[in-house]
């Protein structure tokens, strides 16, 4: 791959896990996305970086079917079209961590992890819909333990958790239900150093199991360590792409800011956000 | 609950932490208990003021009978509130259901057939009104407040059109003597038993089933529920139909208690039901339902009403008293929940006033 290229579309060389083609999205007068094409390969970690408002979250929400694009299409694997309203991300094995987390604050950790995937008691008629909370509690606890998250009990309402704990719950949920793709929108934004490293390790594990991972983050240092490709967005388009290992921070920041005269030292703009 | 002491858990302790009761709902259980405490205190006060006339079997079984309809409506409202919706048409729905049921009964000769089919007609009508509300809310995307404000008018209007404004009293008399005012063992009114069975079923649904969980999720964060793949339209349809159905059952109880419809009544039912549910700990903005609280909240209004009559005050004071209780309960809950340990005074007040430390 040519590190300095500015590709009109960003494609993976591996079999595609998820592909977005020529996506456009407009909010009133704001053109959030102006024809973005991006594919994530199986077993690949693609990092999506860009300044605030570049359109990263919008792209991710379109890729998981949470909102619909004005033009363009998203395909899961090679066949399943992602259409907002008809596409159930969780059912299709797409795990998502939204920037706003999308947790139900009154529900407990275990209820949030299992919402939409409830385990029902098998010793009672299924039509009753009786929850097997014990089975769910143990499984949810295990899912959290893999992220090294310690909670006294998974039966505490999410509203009582700290911001970082909430984020961890959202990540645990996304990873738990993902079967082929994981999309994470700033998953480490409110995590401590240790927790952020654990999450990055987990992301690497997930990719090694053959999942496609799309990771949005402002944490350039950690990104550079895990990403196979770093895709840079600016004002609704993809402006550059770098192989993870070889990109320098200065190069990435320059692409993010569009080579415009920079006011501050490049290092200042990056991980601080 | 030891939140701090569990920072370093062995496996065994982890299991213990998980082994909390399956329905662990500290806040709603607390609210239900508090209101139960208030109920007991109110009964005792009225008893003391009435030379213990209020504490007789007769009087208590009257409370149960008078409370049966409000318990049903409070529970129906609690479900909707928990899902972040509300229905202010349920009072009108009670009237229309009793009208439809009464008309149906009048069409049958045999009292038994008339009663049974009439009961089905009441419930069917209530559910149908609920389905209409749900359809408007989910398809036309009108908020439930506006939708049910509109259907409050529509449903009342239909009831008047169907009856020309005259109450229907072609109700089989047996319905009244065998059900409406009959008491099991001379103590437990059948309508109250019906309401109690409904409450037990509702408790089960809320705390033990997927439907209950989805209901709370809808009210806690609609966005989270949608993204978790919950069928929002289907769930809302079921919830409005449930609330409508509870109104339909009330219509039937009305017919069987009074052997007549009550066109001019039920005007404060919907708001009383919401008040009762909220007093009992159900969150007005969704995410939390207390079935026990709804039952005791509904009973509190009835206790106040009957009690004021027993001590010789006009029953009108009940409306004022319920309003004050509503403000007190909600503000105390705000205090105790927002401050926790930093507001010991309000906690103690809560303990003092609501009989729950
Ligand atoms: N629901 C919305 N309504 C109107 N405008 C929106 C909406 N969502 C996003 N936008 C606009 O679209 C543009 C892209 O937003 P987006 O959230 O995708 O940015 P982002 O790259 O994720 O930024 P950040 O790093 O701050 O999260 C912004 O200008 C934003 O104001
Ligand atoms: Mg964003």
XYZ file of C-alpha atoms and ligand atoms in Angstrom:
662
model
C 0.000 0.000 0.000
C 1.156 3.472 -0.760
C 1.194 5.457 2.429
C 0.973 8.872 0.855
C -1.954 8.143 -1.451
C -5.222 9.960 -0.978
C -7.626 7.317 -2.167
C -11.166 8.162 -3.255
C -12.218 4.952 -1.568
C -10.630 2.978 1.170
C -10.556 -0.731 0.499
C -9.238 -3.721 2.290
C -7.209 -6.430 0.617
C -8.848 -9.117 2.681
C -12.345 -10.571 2.169
C -14.710 -7.818 3.209
C -16.469 -8.021 6.558
C -18.434 -4.859 5.881
C -18.374 -2.405 3.005
C -19.758 1.095 2.676
C -20.118 2.457 -0.865
C -20.429 6.100 -1.893
C -22.267 7.118 1.265
C -23.789 10.578 1.371
C -25.610 12.147 4.261
C -26.831 15.662 4.724
C -28.274 17.297 7.841
C -29.990 20.447 6.710
C -27.185 22.492 5.231
C -24.455 20.380 6.777
C -22.999 17.788 4.459
C -21.907 15.247 7.047
C -20.747 12.693 4.456
C -19.927 13.463 0.826
C -19.536 10.121 -0.880
C -17.520 7.980 1.498
C -16.441 4.462 0.578
C -14.796 2.291 3.152
C -14.408 -1.404 3.632
C -13.226 -3.372 6.615
C -11.738 -6.791 5.969
C -12.173 -9.891 8.075
C -9.573 -9.970 10.813
C -8.617 -6.384 10.156
C -8.600 -3.371 12.448
C -9.382 -0.151 10.639
C -8.964 3.043 12.620
C -11.062 6.007 11.597
C -9.662 9.347 12.665
C -10.630 12.907 11.999
C -11.345 16.189 13.634
C -14.547 16.791 15.597
C -17.461 16.897 13.196
C -15.589 15.151 10.390
C -18.453 12.666 10.014
C -16.992 9.589 11.713
C -19.937 8.813 13.954
C -22.391 9.469 11.162
C -20.589 6.953 8.961
C -20.539 4.379 11.726
C -24.246 4.773 12.466
C -25.002 4.284 8.797
C -22.808 1.187 8.708
C -24.770 -0.462 11.514
C -28.157 0.551 10.191
C -29.001 2.979 13.001
C -29.637 5.757 10.468
C -30.127 5.672 6.728
C -27.882 7.405 4.200
C -29.207 9.819 1.578
C -27.284 7.894 -1.066
C -24.968 4.921 -1.216
C -25.207 1.501 0.351
C -23.693 -0.693 3.006
C -23.195 -4.418 2.577
C -22.358 -6.872 5.309
C -19.973 -9.541 4.070
C -20.765 -9.957 0.419
C -24.488 -10.277 0.556
C -26.536 -8.821 3.413
C -27.590 -5.227 2.667
C -27.662 -2.949 5.701
C -30.918 -1.013 5.523
C -31.946 1.194 8.447
C -35.174 -0.006 10.013
C -34.966 -3.460 8.522
C -31.448 -4.387 9.595
C -30.949 -5.572 13.131
C -27.243 -5.124 13.826
C -27.195 -7.394 16.858
C -29.094 -10.142 15.081
C -26.650 -10.015 12.163
C -23.662 -10.326 14.437
C -22.581 -6.710 14.276
C -21.501 -5.452 17.691
C -21.692 -1.699 18.135
C -20.423 0.719 20.766
C -22.153 4.028 20.135
C -20.518 7.276 21.096
C -23.487 7.938 23.396
C -23.360 4.279 24.539
C -27.123 3.638 24.093
C -27.565 2.082 27.529
C -30.833 2.109 29.446
C -29.937 3.849 32.721
C -32.701 2.322 34.857
C -31.878 -1.213 33.823
C -29.177 -3.223 35.494
C -25.870 -4.115 33.911
C -27.021 -7.625 33.155
C -30.297 -6.396 31.688
C -28.450 -3.974 29.435
C -25.989 -6.593 28.255
C -28.827 -8.985 27.441
C -31.433 -6.530 26.161
C -32.774 -7.977 22.941
C -30.972 -11.294 23.575
C -32.716 -12.413 26.748
C -32.185 -15.939 27.986
C -35.491 -17.551 28.832
C -36.086 -20.315 31.312
C -36.267 -23.652 29.589
C -38.163 -25.367 32.396
C -41.231 -23.208 31.809
C -43.335 -22.671 28.678
C -41.507 -20.338 26.321
C -44.558 -18.217 25.520
C -44.484 -16.959 29.113
C -41.186 -15.292 28.310
C -39.790 -15.973 31.786
C -36.299 -14.561 32.148
C -33.483 -16.777 33.372
C -31.748 -14.008 35.291
C -29.329 -16.345 37.006
C -27.913 -17.679 33.761
C -27.702 -14.162 32.356
C -26.019 -12.835 35.495
C -23.239 -15.398 35.397
C -22.635 -14.895 31.684
C -22.687 -11.111 31.962
C -20.251 -11.274 34.847
C -17.946 -13.431 32.743
C -18.178 -11.022 29.813
C -17.204 -8.160 32.105
C -14.389 -10.144 33.649
C -12.820 -10.600 30.229
C -12.542 -6.800 30.196
C -11.156 -6.871 33.737
C -14.143 -4.875 34.920
C -14.981 -5.330 38.564
C -18.478 -4.644 39.672
C -19.833 -5.840 43.013
C -22.820 -7.234 41.203
C -24.206 -7.114 37.689
C -27.554 -6.321 39.249
C -26.767 -2.666 39.807
C -28.593 -0.134 37.622
C -26.358 1.424 34.975
C -27.280 4.896 36.267
C -25.198 4.187 39.365
C -22.022 3.399 37.413
C -19.191 5.785 36.610
C -18.694 6.982 33.037
C -15.837 4.565 32.495
C -17.780 1.635 33.920
C -20.673 2.444 31.612
C -18.363 2.516 28.646
C -16.964 -0.841 29.686
C -20.473 -2.279 29.886
C -21.229 -1.030 26.377
C -18.023 -2.595 25.068
C -18.701 -5.890 26.822
C -22.160 -5.951 25.296
C -20.942 -5.195 21.775
C -18.209 -7.810 21.882
C -20.490 -10.385 23.439
C -22.986 -10.347 20.579
C -20.647 -9.692 17.670
C -20.085 -12.548 15.257
C -18.334 -10.885 12.354
C -18.007 -7.156 12.791
C -17.402 -4.786 15.698
C -17.873 -1.037 15.301
C -16.580 1.084 18.158
C -17.083 4.829 18.427
C -14.537 6.268 20.858
C -14.714 3.260 23.180
C -11.855 4.424 25.370
C -12.834 8.079 25.663
C -13.628 7.941 29.371
C -11.454 5.021 30.400
C -8.359 5.137 32.546
C -4.981 4.157 31.112
C -5.058 0.590 32.353
C -8.616 0.036 31.191
C -7.920 1.614 27.799
C -4.974 -0.738 27.288
C -7.151 -3.695 28.224
C -9.785 -2.603 25.727
C -7.163 -2.216 22.988
C -5.867 -5.714 23.745
C -9.381 -7.026 23.600
C -9.889 -5.352 20.233
C -6.755 -7.023 18.972
C -8.002 -10.390 20.243
C -11.321 -9.869 18.565
C -9.633 -9.129 15.243
C -7.392 -12.178 15.610
C -10.536 -14.278 15.859
C -11.361 -13.088 12.338
C -13.715 -10.212 13.107
C -13.617 -6.996 11.159
C -13.098 -4.052 13.512
C -13.793 -0.389 12.820
C -12.386 1.775 15.570
C -13.020 5.492 15.915
C -10.746 7.224 18.383
C -8.774 10.340 19.098
C -6.198 8.360 21.031
C -3.556 8.309 18.248
C -0.875 6.538 20.231
C -2.978 3.509 21.059
C -4.513 3.509 17.571
C -1.148 3.344 15.903
C -0.337 0.298 18.015
C -3.385 -1.776 17.093
C -4.597 -0.558 13.694
C -3.837 -2.303 10.410
C -4.964 0.755 8.512
C -5.564 4.295 9.629
C -8.184 6.110 7.578
C -8.387 9.869 7.903
C -11.624 11.764 7.388
C -12.068 15.464 6.950
C -15.280 17.369 6.335
C -17.238 14.344 5.208
C -14.670 12.683 2.957
C -11.792 10.295 3.307
C -8.638 12.289 2.663
C -5.853 9.863 3.458
C -4.988 6.371 4.464
C -1.915 4.947 6.159
C -0.774 1.452 7.064
C -0.945 1.327 10.843
C 2.687 0.651 11.618
C 4.382 3.113 9.313
C 2.350 6.270 9.829
C 3.811 9.059 11.886
C 1.706 11.233 14.083
C 2.704 14.311 12.117
C 1.535 12.752 8.844
C -1.831 11.822 10.298
C -2.415 15.180 11.898
C -1.459 16.932 8.698
C -4.038 14.879 6.803
C -6.662 15.538 9.480
C -6.165 19.262 9.304
C -5.813 19.282 5.538
C -2.342 20.738 5.334
C -3.778 24.092 6.340
C -1.393 26.329 8.215
C -1.285 24.848 11.657
C -1.507 27.089 14.649
C 0.059 24.783 17.147
C 2.611 22.033 17.274
C 1.135 18.913 15.616
C 1.577 16.812 18.720
C -0.638 19.148 20.692
C -3.643 18.512 18.473
C -3.637 14.759 18.582
C -4.182 12.766 21.742
C -5.395 15.646 23.805
C -8.873 15.653 22.200
C -25.972 -4.748 50.077
C -22.276 -4.207 50.488
C -21.069 -2.124 47.629
C -17.679 -1.131 49.001
C -16.802 -4.351 50.751
C -16.869 -6.339 47.525
C -13.892 -4.737 45.816
C -11.870 -7.916 46.146
C -14.035 -10.949 45.767
C -13.207 -14.605 45.857
C -15.109 -16.844 43.475
C -17.434 -17.944 46.224
C -18.187 -14.350 47.131
C -18.771 -13.532 43.484
C -21.393 -16.249 43.436
C -22.953 -14.791 46.531
C -23.037 -11.356 44.935
C -24.882 -12.839 42.004
C -27.205 -14.812 44.213
C -29.321 -11.811 45.109
C -33.014 -12.458 44.646
C -33.798 -12.699 40.957
C -36.142 -9.744 41.159
C -33.860 -7.463 43.138
C -35.556 -4.093 42.783
C -34.516 -2.086 45.819
C -36.027 1.226 44.822
C -39.432 0.034 43.769
C -39.685 -2.356 46.693
C -38.823 0.523 49.023
C -41.449 2.762 47.471
C -44.110 0.069 47.656
C -43.280 -0.557 51.318
C -43.395 3.149 52.140
C -46.814 3.558 50.623
C -48.020 0.429 52.345
C -46.823 2.057 55.566
C -48.748 5.217 54.752
C -51.855 3.143 54.036
C -51.606 1.425 57.411
C -51.002 4.688 59.235
C -53.960 6.315 57.470
C -56.236 3.419 58.384
C -55.094 3.597 62.009
C -55.620 7.341 62.207
C -59.127 7.135 60.764
C -59.873 4.233 63.101
C -58.780 6.183 66.112
C -60.843 9.176 64.995
C -63.937 7.046 64.403
C -64.002 4.958 67.586
C -62.626 2.091 65.498
C -65.612 1.965 63.169
C -63.097 2.221 60.359
C -61.243 -0.893 61.451
C -64.217 -3.249 61.188
C -64.380 -6.090 58.674
C -67.266 -4.381 56.968
C -65.380 -1.179 56.462
C -62.148 -2.832 55.328
C -63.975 -5.000 52.843
C -65.632 -1.843 51.516
C -62.205 -0.335 50.946
C -61.264 -3.442 48.995
C -64.397 -3.195 46.880
C -64.075 0.541 46.266
C -60.395 0.097 45.513
C -60.751 -2.669 42.955
C -61.297 -0.367 39.989
C -58.594 2.108 40.931
C -56.106 -0.707 41.502
C -56.783 -2.010 38.008
C -56.426 1.423 36.438
C -53.310 2.260 38.462
C -51.616 -0.920 37.283
C -52.590 -0.284 33.676
C -51.194 3.235 33.956
C -48.050 2.013 35.692
C -47.224 -0.196 32.715
C -47.630 2.689 30.287
C -45.728 5.147 32.471
C -42.924 2.627 32.845
C -42.635 2.559 29.069
C -42.555 6.361 28.916
C -46.147 6.720 27.719
C -49.434 7.608 29.347
C -53.125 7.230 28.703
C -55.514 9.900 29.955
C -58.444 8.334 28.139
C -58.851 5.360 30.460
C -61.669 6.974 32.471
C -63.623 7.600 29.292
C -62.703 4.093 28.196
C -64.285 2.683 31.385
C -67.517 4.455 30.487
C -67.553 3.373 26.845
C -66.699 -0.205 27.797
C -69.577 -0.335 30.263
C -71.907 1.127 27.631
C -70.856 -1.433 25.032
C -71.063 -4.197 27.643
C -74.475 -2.985 28.833
C -75.848 -2.854 25.278
C -74.533 -6.348 24.654
C -76.107 -7.685 27.859
C -79.436 -6.158 26.910
C -79.375 -8.184 23.694
C -79.311 -11.540 25.485
C -82.169 -13.236 27.286
C -80.352 -15.632 29.543
C -78.718 -13.808 32.477
C -75.699 -16.094 32.440
C -75.058 -15.666 28.718
C -75.691 -11.937 29.002
C -73.189 -11.635 31.850
C -70.439 -13.670 30.239
C -70.749 -12.227 26.756
C -71.244 -8.763 28.208
C -68.023 -9.149 30.193
C -66.176 -10.112 27.010
C -67.702 -7.112 25.234
C -66.466 -4.771 27.980
C -62.924 -6.075 27.794
C -62.972 -6.180 24.003
C -64.098 -2.557 23.832
C -61.426 -1.460 26.313
C -58.702 -3.271 24.395
C -59.958 -1.847 21.106
C -59.726 1.720 22.408
C -56.199 0.924 23.619
C -55.321 -0.431 20.183
C -56.647 2.726 18.587
C -54.472 4.860 20.866
C -51.447 2.707 20.115
C -52.052 2.900 16.378
C -52.149 6.690 16.486
C -49.042 6.871 18.670
C -46.944 4.424 16.662
C -48.191 5.064 13.110
C -49.024 8.756 13.103
C -46.278 9.545 15.620
C -48.497 11.718 17.772
C -47.335 11.799 21.397
C -49.402 9.682 23.742
C -50.528 12.727 25.730
C -52.101 14.386 22.677
C -53.400 11.092 21.309
C -55.189 10.108 24.478
C -56.369 13.673 25.093
C -58.065 13.411 21.711
C -59.428 9.947 22.347
C -60.696 11.083 25.758
C -63.031 13.352 23.795
C -63.780 10.885 21.036
C -64.499 7.992 23.380
C -66.696 10.067 25.687
C -68.549 11.371 22.655
C -69.170 7.876 21.324
C -70.503 6.773 24.708
C -72.979 9.659 24.696
C -73.959 9.065 21.081
C -74.625 5.378 21.768
C -76.794 6.144 24.786
C -78.248 9.541 23.942
C -76.985 10.484 27.342
C -79.175 8.007 29.265
C -77.583 5.419 31.481
C -78.131 1.797 30.523
C -79.564 -0.353 33.273
C -80.642 -3.509 31.412
C -78.086 -5.440 33.386
C -78.874 -8.951 34.672
C -79.607 -8.573 38.372
C -77.780 -11.791 39.136
C -74.602 -10.119 37.999
C -74.859 -7.718 40.886
C -75.857 -10.201 43.565
C -73.497 -12.982 42.483
C -70.488 -10.875 41.525
C -70.699 -7.106 41.831
C -71.482 -6.831 45.522
C -70.899 -10.472 46.524
C -68.122 -11.362 48.906
C -66.146 -14.548 49.203
C -66.713 -15.843 52.740
C -68.664 -12.678 53.428
C -65.396 -10.761 53.507
C -63.563 -10.585 50.185
C -65.473 -8.825 47.398
C -65.173 -10.636 44.064
C -64.173 -7.497 42.140
C -61.342 -7.034 44.629
C -60.248 -10.633 44.081
C -60.224 -9.940 40.358
C -58.071 -6.856 40.890
C -55.767 -8.791 43.205
C -55.307 -11.555 40.615
C -54.556 -8.886 38.016
C -51.984 -7.321 40.328
C -50.226 -10.623 40.968
C -50.093 -11.333 37.241
C -48.814 -7.817 36.573
C -46.098 -8.169 39.208
C -44.992 -11.362 37.552
C -44.939 -9.802 34.120
C -42.969 -6.748 35.192
C -40.258 -8.433 37.205
C -39.979 -11.863 35.694
C -40.679 -11.695 31.994
C -39.087 -10.394 28.838
C -42.160 -8.291 28.207
C -41.638 -6.501 31.510
C -37.982 -5.906 30.777
C -38.729 -4.512 27.329
C -41.392 -2.257 28.819
C -38.877 -0.748 31.228
C -36.265 -0.442 28.488
C -38.699 1.501 26.305
C -39.216 3.991 29.100
C -35.638 4.119 30.301
C -34.117 4.938 26.918
C -36.163 4.624 23.769
C -32.980 4.954 21.748
C -31.289 2.077 23.585
C -34.376 -0.070 23.146
C -34.527 0.603 19.422
C -30.857 -0.145 18.953
C -31.167 -3.354 20.953
C -33.639 -4.482 18.305
C -36.774 -4.371 20.455
C -39.994 -4.305 18.462
C -41.126 -0.913 19.724
C -44.404 -0.770 17.812
C -45.449 -4.227 18.887
C -44.601 -3.597 22.521
C -46.401 -0.250 22.588
C -49.446 -1.818 20.969
C -49.513 -4.505 23.658
C -49.037 -1.941 26.432
C -51.827 0.372 25.300
C -54.073 -2.650 24.829
C -53.200 -3.773 28.351
C -54.107 -0.383 29.816
C -57.277 -0.310 27.701
C -58.099 -3.832 28.818
C -57.822 -2.810 32.465
C -60.307 -0.026 31.724
C -62.572 -2.584 30.041
C -62.516 -4.790 33.146
C -63.369 -1.703 35.212
C -66.319 -1.067 32.927
C -67.539 -4.560 33.687
C -67.031 -4.102 37.438
C -68.962 -0.829 37.228
C -71.890 -2.535 35.519
C -71.960 -5.383 37.979
C -71.647 -3.216 41.082
C -74.266 -0.638 40.184
C -76.341 -2.599 37.645
C -76.014 0.464 35.477
C -73.563 2.521 33.510
C -72.224 5.702 35.082
C -71.969 8.195 32.246
C -71.218 11.169 34.427
C -68.561 9.445 36.548
C -64.929 8.491 36.029
C -63.809 11.968 35.084
C -60.845 11.967 37.425
C -60.021 8.288 36.958
C -57.166 8.693 34.502
C -55.346 11.344 36.485
C -56.024 9.495 39.742
C -54.523 6.375 38.201
C -51.394 8.231 37.163
C -51.169 9.862 40.583
C -51.563 6.519 42.343
C -48.901 4.889 40.218
C -46.457 7.733 40.748
C -47.135 7.909 44.499
C -46.317 4.213 44.555
C -42.888 4.700 43.014
C -43.472 4.283 39.293
C -41.380 6.818 37.403
C -43.523 9.363 35.583
C -40.925 9.485 32.820
C -40.431 5.781 32.422
C -37.885 3.143 33.315
C -39.305 2.156 36.671
C -42.547 0.400 37.582
C -43.734 -0.550 41.033
C -46.752 -2.832 40.945
C -46.958 -3.084 44.728
C -46.709 0.684 44.885
C -49.484 1.075 42.334
C -51.746 -1.171 44.415
C -51.058 0.661 47.674
C -51.110 4.045 45.959
C -54.547 3.246 44.538
C -55.740 2.051 47.936
C -54.464 5.192 49.634
C -56.895 7.329 47.634
C -59.747 5.013 48.573
C -58.746 4.944 52.248
C -58.693 8.732 52.307
C -62.090 8.927 50.643
C -63.819 6.358 52.828
C -61.999 7.541 55.940
C -63.018 11.156 55.504
C -66.628 10.053 55.210
C -66.369 7.915 58.334
C -64.967 10.805 60.368
C -67.735 13.037 59.088
C -65.865 15.195 56.577
C -67.123 15.599 53.041
C -65.531 13.166 50.598
C -64.516 16.172 48.502
C -61.555 16.637 50.804
C -60.167 13.424 49.411
C -59.147 15.110 46.178
C -57.218 17.706 48.146
C -55.622 15.096 50.372
C -54.493 12.955 47.427
C -52.981 16.001 45.770
C -50.985 16.791 48.888
C -49.854 13.177 49.236
C -48.729 13.174 45.606
C -46.540 16.227 46.088
C -45.188 14.955 49.406
C -44.334 11.487 48.144
C -42.653 12.668 44.971
C -40.673 15.454 46.618
C -39.490 13.155 49.407
C -38.390 10.634 46.827
C -36.476 13.318 44.957
C -34.703 14.306 48.160
C -33.772 10.825 49.222
C -32.685 9.688 45.794
C -30.638 12.653 44.737
C -28.760 13.174 47.971
C -28.382 9.699 49.468
C -26.132 9.931 52.512
C -25.610 13.681 52.166
C -29.245 14.375 53.021
C -29.839 12.370 56.166
C -32.619 14.734 57.210
C -34.839 13.930 54.298
C -34.153 10.223 54.700
C -35.201 10.461 58.303
C -38.268 12.443 57.282
C -39.058 9.763 54.786
C -38.692 7.135 57.479
C -40.873 9.091 59.864
C -43.612 10.019 57.463
C -43.694 6.984 55.253
C -42.988 4.346 57.858
C -39.888 3.082 56.115
C -36.360 3.728 57.290
N -28.569 14.294 14.145
C -27.904 15.322 13.575
N -28.568 16.430 13.183
C -27.908 17.453 12.594
N -26.602 17.463 12.335
C -25.877 16.386 12.684
C -26.488 15.268 13.329
N -25.531 14.335 13.569
C -24.395 14.867 13.100
N -24.582 16.093 12.573
C -23.561 16.932 11.954
O -22.829 16.149 11.056
C -21.441 16.435 11.142
C -20.666 15.176 11.433
O -20.982 14.715 12.745
P -20.366 13.407 13.399
O -21.051 13.165 14.687
O -20.402 12.314 12.415
O -18.859 13.863 13.662
P -17.677 13.059 14.331
O -16.620 12.912 13.313
O -18.181 11.821 14.953
O -17.188 14.076 15.452
P -16.681 13.814 16.955
O -15.226 13.500 16.880
O -16.902 15.133 17.617
O -17.498 12.718 17.546
C -21.293 17.499 12.209
O -21.173 18.743 11.582
C -22.580 17.434 12.985
O -22.929 18.714 13.442
Mg -18.426 11.161 16.851
